Coordinates of C-alpha atoms in Angstrom, one line a residue:
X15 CA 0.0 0.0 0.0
X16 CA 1.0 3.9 -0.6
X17 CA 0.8 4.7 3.5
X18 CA 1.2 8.2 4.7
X19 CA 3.0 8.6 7.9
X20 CA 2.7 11.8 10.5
X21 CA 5.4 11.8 13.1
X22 CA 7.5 9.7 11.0
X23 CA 10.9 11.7 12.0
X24 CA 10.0 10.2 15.5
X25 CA 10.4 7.2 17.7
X26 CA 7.8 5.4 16.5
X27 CA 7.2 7.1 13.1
X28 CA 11.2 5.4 12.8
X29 CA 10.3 2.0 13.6
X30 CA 7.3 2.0 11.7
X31 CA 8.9 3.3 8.5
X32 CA 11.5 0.6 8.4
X33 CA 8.9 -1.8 9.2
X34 CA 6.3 -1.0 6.9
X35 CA 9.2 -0.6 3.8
X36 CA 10.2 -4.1 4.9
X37 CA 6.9 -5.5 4.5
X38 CA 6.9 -4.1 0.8
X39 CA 5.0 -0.9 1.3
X40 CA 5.8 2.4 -0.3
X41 CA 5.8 5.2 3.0
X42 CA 5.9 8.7 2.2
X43 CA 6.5 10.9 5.5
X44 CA 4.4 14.3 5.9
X45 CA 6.4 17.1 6.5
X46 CA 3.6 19.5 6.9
X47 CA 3.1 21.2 10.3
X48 CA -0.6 19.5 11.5
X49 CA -1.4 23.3 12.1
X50 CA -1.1 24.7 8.7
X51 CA -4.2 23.1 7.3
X52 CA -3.4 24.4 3.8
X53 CA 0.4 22.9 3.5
X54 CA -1.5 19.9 5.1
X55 CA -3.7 19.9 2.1
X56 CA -1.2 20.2 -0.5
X57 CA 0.6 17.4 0.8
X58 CA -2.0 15.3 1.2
X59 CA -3.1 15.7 -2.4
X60 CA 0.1 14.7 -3.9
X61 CA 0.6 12.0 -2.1
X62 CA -2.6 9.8 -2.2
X63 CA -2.4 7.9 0.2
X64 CA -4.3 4.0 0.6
X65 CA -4.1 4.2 4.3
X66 CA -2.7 6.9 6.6
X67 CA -0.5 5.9 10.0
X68 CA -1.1 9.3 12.1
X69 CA 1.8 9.1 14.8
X70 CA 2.4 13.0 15.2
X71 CA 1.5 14.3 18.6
X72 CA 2.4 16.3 21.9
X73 CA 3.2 12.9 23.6
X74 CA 5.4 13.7 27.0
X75 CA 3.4 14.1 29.6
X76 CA 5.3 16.1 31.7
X77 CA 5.1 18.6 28.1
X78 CA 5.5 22.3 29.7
X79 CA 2.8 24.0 28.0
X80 CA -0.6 22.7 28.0
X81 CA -1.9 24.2 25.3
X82 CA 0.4 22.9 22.9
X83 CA -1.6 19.0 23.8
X84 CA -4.7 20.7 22.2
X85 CA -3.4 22.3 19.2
X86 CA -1.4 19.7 18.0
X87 CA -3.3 16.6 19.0
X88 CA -6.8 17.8 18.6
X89 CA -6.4 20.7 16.3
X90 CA -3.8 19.2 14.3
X91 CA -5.6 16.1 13.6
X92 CA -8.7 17.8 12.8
X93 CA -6.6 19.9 10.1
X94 CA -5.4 15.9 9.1
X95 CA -9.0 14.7 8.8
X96 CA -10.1 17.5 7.0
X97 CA -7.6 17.2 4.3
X98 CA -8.1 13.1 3.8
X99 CA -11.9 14.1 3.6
X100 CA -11.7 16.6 0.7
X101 CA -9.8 13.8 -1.1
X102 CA -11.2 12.6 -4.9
X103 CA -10.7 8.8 -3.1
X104 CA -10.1 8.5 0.3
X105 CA -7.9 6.0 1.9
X106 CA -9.2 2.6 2.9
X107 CA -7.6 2.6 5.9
X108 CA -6.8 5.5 8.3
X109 CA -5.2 4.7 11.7
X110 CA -5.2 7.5 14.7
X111 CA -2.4 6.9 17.4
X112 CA -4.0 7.2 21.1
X113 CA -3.0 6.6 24.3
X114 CA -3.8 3.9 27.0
X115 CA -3.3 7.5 28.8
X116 CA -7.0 8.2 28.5
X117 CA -7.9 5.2 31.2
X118 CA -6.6 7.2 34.1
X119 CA -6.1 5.2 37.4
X120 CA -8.4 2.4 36.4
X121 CA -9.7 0.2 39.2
X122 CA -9.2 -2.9 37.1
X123 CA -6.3 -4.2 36.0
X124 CA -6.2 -5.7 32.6
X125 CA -8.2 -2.9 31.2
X126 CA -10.2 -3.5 28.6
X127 CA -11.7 -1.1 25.5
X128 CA -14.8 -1.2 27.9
X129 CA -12.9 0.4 30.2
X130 CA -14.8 4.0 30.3
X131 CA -12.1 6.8 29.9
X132 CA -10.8 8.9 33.0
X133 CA -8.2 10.6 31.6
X134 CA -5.9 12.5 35.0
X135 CA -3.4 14.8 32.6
X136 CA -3.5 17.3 29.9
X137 CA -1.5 14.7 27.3
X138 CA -4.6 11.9 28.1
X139 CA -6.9 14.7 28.0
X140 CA -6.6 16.1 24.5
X141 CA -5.7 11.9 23.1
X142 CA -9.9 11.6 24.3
X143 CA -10.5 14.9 22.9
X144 CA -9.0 13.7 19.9
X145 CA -11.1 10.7 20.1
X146 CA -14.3 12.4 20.0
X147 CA -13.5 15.1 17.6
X148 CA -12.6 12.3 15.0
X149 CA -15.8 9.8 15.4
X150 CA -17.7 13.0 13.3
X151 CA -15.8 11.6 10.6
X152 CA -16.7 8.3 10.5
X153 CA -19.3 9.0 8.1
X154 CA -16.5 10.0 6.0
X155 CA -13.4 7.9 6.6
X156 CA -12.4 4.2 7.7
X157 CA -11.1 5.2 11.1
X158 CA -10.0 3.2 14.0
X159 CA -7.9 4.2 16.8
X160 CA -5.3 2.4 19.0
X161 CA -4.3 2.5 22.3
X162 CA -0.8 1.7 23.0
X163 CA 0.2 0.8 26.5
X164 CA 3.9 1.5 27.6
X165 CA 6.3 0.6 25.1
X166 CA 10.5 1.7 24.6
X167 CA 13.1 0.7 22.2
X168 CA 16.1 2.3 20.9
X169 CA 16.0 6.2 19.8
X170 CA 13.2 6.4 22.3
X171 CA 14.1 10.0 24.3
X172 CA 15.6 10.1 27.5
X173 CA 12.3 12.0 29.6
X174 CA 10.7 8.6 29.3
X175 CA 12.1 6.5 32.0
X176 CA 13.5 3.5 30.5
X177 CA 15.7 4.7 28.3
X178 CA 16.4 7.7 31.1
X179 CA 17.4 4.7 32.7
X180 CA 19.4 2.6 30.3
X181 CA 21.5 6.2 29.5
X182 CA 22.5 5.7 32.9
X183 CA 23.6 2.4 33.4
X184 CA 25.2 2.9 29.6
X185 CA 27.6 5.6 31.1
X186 CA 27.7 3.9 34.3
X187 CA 26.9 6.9 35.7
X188 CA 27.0 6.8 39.8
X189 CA 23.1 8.0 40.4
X190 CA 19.9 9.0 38.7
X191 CA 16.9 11.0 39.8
X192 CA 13.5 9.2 39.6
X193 CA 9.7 10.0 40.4
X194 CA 7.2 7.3 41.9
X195 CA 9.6 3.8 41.7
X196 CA 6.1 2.1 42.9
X197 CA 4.7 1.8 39.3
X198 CA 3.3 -0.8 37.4
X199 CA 3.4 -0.6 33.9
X200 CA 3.6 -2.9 30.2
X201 CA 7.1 -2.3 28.6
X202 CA 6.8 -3.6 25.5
X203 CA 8.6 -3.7 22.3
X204 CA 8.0 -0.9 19.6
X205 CA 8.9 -4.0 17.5
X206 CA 5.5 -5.4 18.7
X207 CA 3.7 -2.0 18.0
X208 CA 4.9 -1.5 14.5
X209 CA 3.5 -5.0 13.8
X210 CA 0.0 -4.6 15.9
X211 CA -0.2 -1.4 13.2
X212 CA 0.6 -2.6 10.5
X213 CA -2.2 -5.6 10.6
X214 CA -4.5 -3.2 11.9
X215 CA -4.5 -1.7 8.8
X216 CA -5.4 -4.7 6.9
X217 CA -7.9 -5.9 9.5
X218 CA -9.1 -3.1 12.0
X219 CA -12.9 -2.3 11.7
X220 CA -13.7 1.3 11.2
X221 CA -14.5 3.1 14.2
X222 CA -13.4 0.8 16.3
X223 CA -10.9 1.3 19.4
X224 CA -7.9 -1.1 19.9
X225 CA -5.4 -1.9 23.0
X226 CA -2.0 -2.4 21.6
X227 CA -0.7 -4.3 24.5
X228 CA 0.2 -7.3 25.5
X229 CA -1.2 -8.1 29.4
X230 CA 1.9 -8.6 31.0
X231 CA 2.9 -5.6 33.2
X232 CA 6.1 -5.3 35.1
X233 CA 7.1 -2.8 38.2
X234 CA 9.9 -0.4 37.4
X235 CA 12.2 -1.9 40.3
X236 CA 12.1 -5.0 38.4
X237 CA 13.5 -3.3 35.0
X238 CA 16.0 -1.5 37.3
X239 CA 17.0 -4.7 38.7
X240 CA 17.3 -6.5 35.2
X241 CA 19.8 -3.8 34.2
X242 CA 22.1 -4.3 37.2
X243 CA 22.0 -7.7 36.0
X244 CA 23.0 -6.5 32.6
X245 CA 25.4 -4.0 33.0
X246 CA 27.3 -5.1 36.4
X247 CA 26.7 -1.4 37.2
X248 CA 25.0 -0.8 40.7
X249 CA 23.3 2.5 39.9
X250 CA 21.8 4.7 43.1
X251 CA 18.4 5.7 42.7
X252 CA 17.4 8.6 44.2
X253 CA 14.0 9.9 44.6
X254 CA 13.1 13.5 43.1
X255 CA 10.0 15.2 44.5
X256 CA 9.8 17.4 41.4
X257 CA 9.7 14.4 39.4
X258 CA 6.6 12.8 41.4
X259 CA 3.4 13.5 39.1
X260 CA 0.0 14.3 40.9
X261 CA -2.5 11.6 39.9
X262 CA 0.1 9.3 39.2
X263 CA -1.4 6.0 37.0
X264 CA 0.1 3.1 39.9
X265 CA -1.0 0.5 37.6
X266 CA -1.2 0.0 33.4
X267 CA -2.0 -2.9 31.5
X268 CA -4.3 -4.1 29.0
X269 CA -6.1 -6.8 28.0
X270 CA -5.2 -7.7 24.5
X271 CA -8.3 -10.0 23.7
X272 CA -9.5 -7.6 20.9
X273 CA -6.3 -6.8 19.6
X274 CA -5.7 -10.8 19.0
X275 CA -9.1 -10.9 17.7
X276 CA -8.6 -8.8 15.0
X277 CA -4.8 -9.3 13.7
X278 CA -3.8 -12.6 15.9
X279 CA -1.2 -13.5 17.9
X280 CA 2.3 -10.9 17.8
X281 CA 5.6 -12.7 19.0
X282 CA 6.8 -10.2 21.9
X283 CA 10.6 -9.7 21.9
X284 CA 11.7 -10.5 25.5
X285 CA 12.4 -7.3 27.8
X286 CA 16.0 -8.5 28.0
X287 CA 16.7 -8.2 24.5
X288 CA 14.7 -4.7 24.1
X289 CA 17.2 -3.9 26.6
X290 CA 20.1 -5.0 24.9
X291 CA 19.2 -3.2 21.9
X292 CA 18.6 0.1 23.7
X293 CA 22.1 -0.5 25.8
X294 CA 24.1 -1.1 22.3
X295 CA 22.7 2.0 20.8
X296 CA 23.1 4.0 23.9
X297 CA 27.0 3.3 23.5
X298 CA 27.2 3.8 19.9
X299 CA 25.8 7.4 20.8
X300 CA 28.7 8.0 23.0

């Protein structure tokens, strides 16, 4: 398929790329700030795209400006639909990027798409936002949305934690400053991502919301505690006030029923060798 990526300078958009090109698909990267509806347009015209991946978002939580969630991840993908809309033949398959984010501090734990929304930040906020502003073009476009629960990998930046983490042990540096340690949370492979994506463009249903996750949830001692195995690097953690978040998620995981429904099963890469991956390019970028 001709797929049109946003985001596709980014972590994911990376991974994706070199994964859909390996599957034989021809990708063509927007380049089109999501706020300048008309260079969206233009772009959007020449490339026509059979199915769009739309990765480009405000997505660190602890992002300073608020506003910024809202005019990039609702605004921006509003300028996106609009453009795909006025096309002379839409895509067959348009996939909006998420976030498990939007479940908030769910009581149970694997969530589920019947899960309702409880979004407890400003990046989960405008993801739901997002949500809703898109199911008005349903009518229009083959839509579906996915949720993806935690996931790291190489090239992923260092204000998420793992790889904050595995920059650390890389350089064997003698401490790091953490928030809450007593987290639970999915670390999957954006291996495993790329994949659940790229079938779910083949096989989602449209309007239809999808976990990308894998039900296996592990607390963020036990990562820390695999890369002291790793590394032979005993690494002090300290404990950063600033770096707490109010409303902290304690626990994230989903429940992948619906995902395997849809595309089948996805063989996870182990943690360990997610790990190596990210410790290998951490020292090449030395």
């Amino acid at each position: 398929m001709r797929i049109l990526v946003t985001g596709a300078r980014g972590f994911t958009g990376h991974h994706f790329v070199q994964a859909a090109e390996a599957a034989g698909h021809r990708v063509t990267a927007l380049t089109a700030d999501l706020r300048d509806a008309a260079a969206l347009q233009r772009e959007i015209g020449a490339a026509e795209p059979e199915a769009v991946v739309h990765l480009a978002a405000i997505s660190f939580v602890g992002h300073a400006d608020a506003a910024d969630f809202y005019d990039v991840n609702v605004i921006g993908t509003l300028n996106l639909l609009d453009g795909l809309a006025a096309l002379p033949k839409v895509p067959r398959s348009v996939l909006l990027a998420s976030s498990a984010n939007v479940y908030g501090n769910a009581e149970q734990s694997p969530i589920s798409e019947m899960q309702p929304p409880a979004p407890v930040n400003h990046y989960a906020m405008s993801k739901l936002a997002m949500e809703h502003m898109a199911r008005t073009y349903v009518d229009k476009l083959p839509l579906f949305f996915a949720r993806p629960f935690n996931y790291t990998g190489p090239g992923q930046d260092e204000s998420f934690i793992i790889p904050k983490l595995v920059a650390h042990f890389a350089r064997r540096a003698p401490a790091v400053e953490l928030g809450n340690l007593d987290v639970e949370r999915e670390f999957n492979d954006v291996r495993f991502v790329c994949e659940a994506y790229l079938r779910l463009l083949q096989d989602a249903a449209p309007g239809e919301v999808y976990n990308i996750c894998t039900g296996k949830p592990l607390t963020l001692r036990s990562v820390i505690d695999l890369l002291k195995r790793m590394t032979g690097h005993e690494l002090q953690i300290n404990v950063n006030p600033k770096f707490v978040r109010n409303n902290e998620i304690k626990t994230l995981c989903g429940d992948p029923t619906k995902l395997i429904e849809a595309i089948g099963e996805i063989s996870l890469p182990p943690l360990e060798e997610t790990i190596r991956n990210m410790l290998n390019h951490a020292s090449r970028g030395k």
